[in-house]
Short mmCIF file of C-alpha atoms in Angstrom, two decimals:
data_model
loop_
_atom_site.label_atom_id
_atom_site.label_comp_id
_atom_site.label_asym_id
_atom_site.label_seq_id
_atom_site.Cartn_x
_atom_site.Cartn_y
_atom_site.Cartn_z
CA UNK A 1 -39.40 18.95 123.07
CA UNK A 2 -35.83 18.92 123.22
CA UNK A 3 -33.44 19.96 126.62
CA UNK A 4 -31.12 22.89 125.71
CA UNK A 5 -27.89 21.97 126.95
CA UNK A 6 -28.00 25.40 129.23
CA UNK A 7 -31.26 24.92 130.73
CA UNK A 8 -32.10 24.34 134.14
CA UNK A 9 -34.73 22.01 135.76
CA UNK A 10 -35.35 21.63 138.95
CA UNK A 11 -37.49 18.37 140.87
CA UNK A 12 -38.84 18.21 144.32
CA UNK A 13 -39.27 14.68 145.35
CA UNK A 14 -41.38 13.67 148.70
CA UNK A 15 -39.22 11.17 149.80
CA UNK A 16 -41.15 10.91 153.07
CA UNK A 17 -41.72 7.35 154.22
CA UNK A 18 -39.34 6.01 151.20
CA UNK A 19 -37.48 3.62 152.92
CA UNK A 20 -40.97 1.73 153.97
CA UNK A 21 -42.02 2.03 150.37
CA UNK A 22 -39.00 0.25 148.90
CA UNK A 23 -40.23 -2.75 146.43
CA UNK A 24 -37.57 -5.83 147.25
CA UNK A 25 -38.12 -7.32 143.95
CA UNK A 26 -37.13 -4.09 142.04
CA UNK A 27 -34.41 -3.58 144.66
CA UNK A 28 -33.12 -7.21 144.50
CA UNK A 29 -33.32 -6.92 140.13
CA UNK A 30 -31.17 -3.50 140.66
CA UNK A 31 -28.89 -5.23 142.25
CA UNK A 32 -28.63 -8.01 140.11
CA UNK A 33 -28.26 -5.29 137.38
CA UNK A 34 -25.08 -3.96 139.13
CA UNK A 35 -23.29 -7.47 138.98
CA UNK A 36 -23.45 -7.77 142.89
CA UNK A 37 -21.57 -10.65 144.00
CA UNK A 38 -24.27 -13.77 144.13
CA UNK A 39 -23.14 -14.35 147.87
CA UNK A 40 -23.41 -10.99 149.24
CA UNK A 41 -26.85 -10.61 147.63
CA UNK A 42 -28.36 -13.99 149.05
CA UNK A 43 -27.07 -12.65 152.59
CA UNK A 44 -29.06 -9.18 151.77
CA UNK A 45 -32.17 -11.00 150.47
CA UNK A 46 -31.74 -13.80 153.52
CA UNK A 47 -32.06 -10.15 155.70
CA UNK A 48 -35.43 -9.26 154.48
CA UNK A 49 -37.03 -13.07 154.05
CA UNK A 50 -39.53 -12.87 156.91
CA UNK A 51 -39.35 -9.71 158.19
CA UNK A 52 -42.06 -9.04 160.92
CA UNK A 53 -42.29 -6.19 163.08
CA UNK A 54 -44.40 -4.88 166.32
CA UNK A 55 -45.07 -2.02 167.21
CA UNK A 56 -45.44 -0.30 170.51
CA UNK A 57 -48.33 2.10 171.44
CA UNK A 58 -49.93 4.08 174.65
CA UNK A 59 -48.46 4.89 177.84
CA UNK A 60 -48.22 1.65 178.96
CA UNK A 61 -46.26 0.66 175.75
CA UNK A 62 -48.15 -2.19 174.69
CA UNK A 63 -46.97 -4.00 171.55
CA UNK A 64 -49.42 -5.14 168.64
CA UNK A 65 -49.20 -8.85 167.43
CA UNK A 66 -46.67 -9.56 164.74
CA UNK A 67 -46.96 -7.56 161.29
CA UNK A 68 -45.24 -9.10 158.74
CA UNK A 69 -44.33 -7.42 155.60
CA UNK A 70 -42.92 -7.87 151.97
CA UNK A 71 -42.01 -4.45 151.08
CA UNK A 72 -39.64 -1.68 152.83
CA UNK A 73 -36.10 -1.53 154.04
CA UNK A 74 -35.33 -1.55 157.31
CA UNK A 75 -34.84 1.86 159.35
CA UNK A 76 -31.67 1.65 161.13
CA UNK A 77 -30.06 -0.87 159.68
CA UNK A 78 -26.32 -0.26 158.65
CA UNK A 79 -27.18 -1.07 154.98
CA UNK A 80 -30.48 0.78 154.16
CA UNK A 81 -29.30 4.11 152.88
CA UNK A 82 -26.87 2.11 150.35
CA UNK A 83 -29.74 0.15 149.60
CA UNK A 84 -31.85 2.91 149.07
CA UNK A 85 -29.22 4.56 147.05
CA UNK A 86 -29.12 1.82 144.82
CA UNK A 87 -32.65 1.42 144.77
CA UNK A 88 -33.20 4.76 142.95
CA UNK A 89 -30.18 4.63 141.42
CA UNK A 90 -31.91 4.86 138.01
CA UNK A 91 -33.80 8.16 139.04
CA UNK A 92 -32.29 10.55 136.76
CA UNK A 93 -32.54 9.04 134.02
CA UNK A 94 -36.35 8.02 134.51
CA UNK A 95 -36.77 11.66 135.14
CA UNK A 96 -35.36 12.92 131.91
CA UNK A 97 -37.03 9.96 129.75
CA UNK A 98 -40.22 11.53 131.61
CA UNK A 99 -39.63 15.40 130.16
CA UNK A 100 -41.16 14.22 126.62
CA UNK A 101 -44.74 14.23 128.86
CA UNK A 102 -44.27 17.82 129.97
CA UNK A 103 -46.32 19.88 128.14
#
């Protein structure tokens, strides 16, 4: 079915928790895809390699034992929301390829 030029369509994304859902691999082939400067992207990717994090819990604020993870950027970090940015970058366009399902 083909988008009229003057129609309007309208998405409501749940992007609750996104930044802990982020895939590195996709993240570190989208920027690869946007020519980022090999340097600057081993520094990014040397950022996430390892990343472990505790987390504290009850009134005494007792920490768990290490967690290490593989996915997820990380919240508060100067970088993240470009990250993100980048990361769903393609968005749009994955949106309109997806209209042809709509019945």
């Amino acid at each position: 079915m083909p988008i009229r030029e003057d129609s309007c369509l309208l998405a409501f994304i749940d992007l609750t928790a996104a930044f802990d859902l982020v895939n590195r691999e996709v993240l570190w082939s989208e920027l690869t895809s946007l020519k980022t400067e090999p340097r600057l992207l081993a520094f990014i990717k040397a950022l996430y390699t390892s990343t472990c994090l505790r987390v504290r819990y009850g009134v005494n604020g007792a920490l768990t034992n290490r967690i290490c993870t593989n996915k997820g950027i990380r919240q508060g970090c100067i970088l993240a929301p470009l990250l993100f940015n980048l990361y769903i970058n393609d968005l749009p366009g994955l949106m309109k390829l997806s209209l042809a399902y709509v019945p």
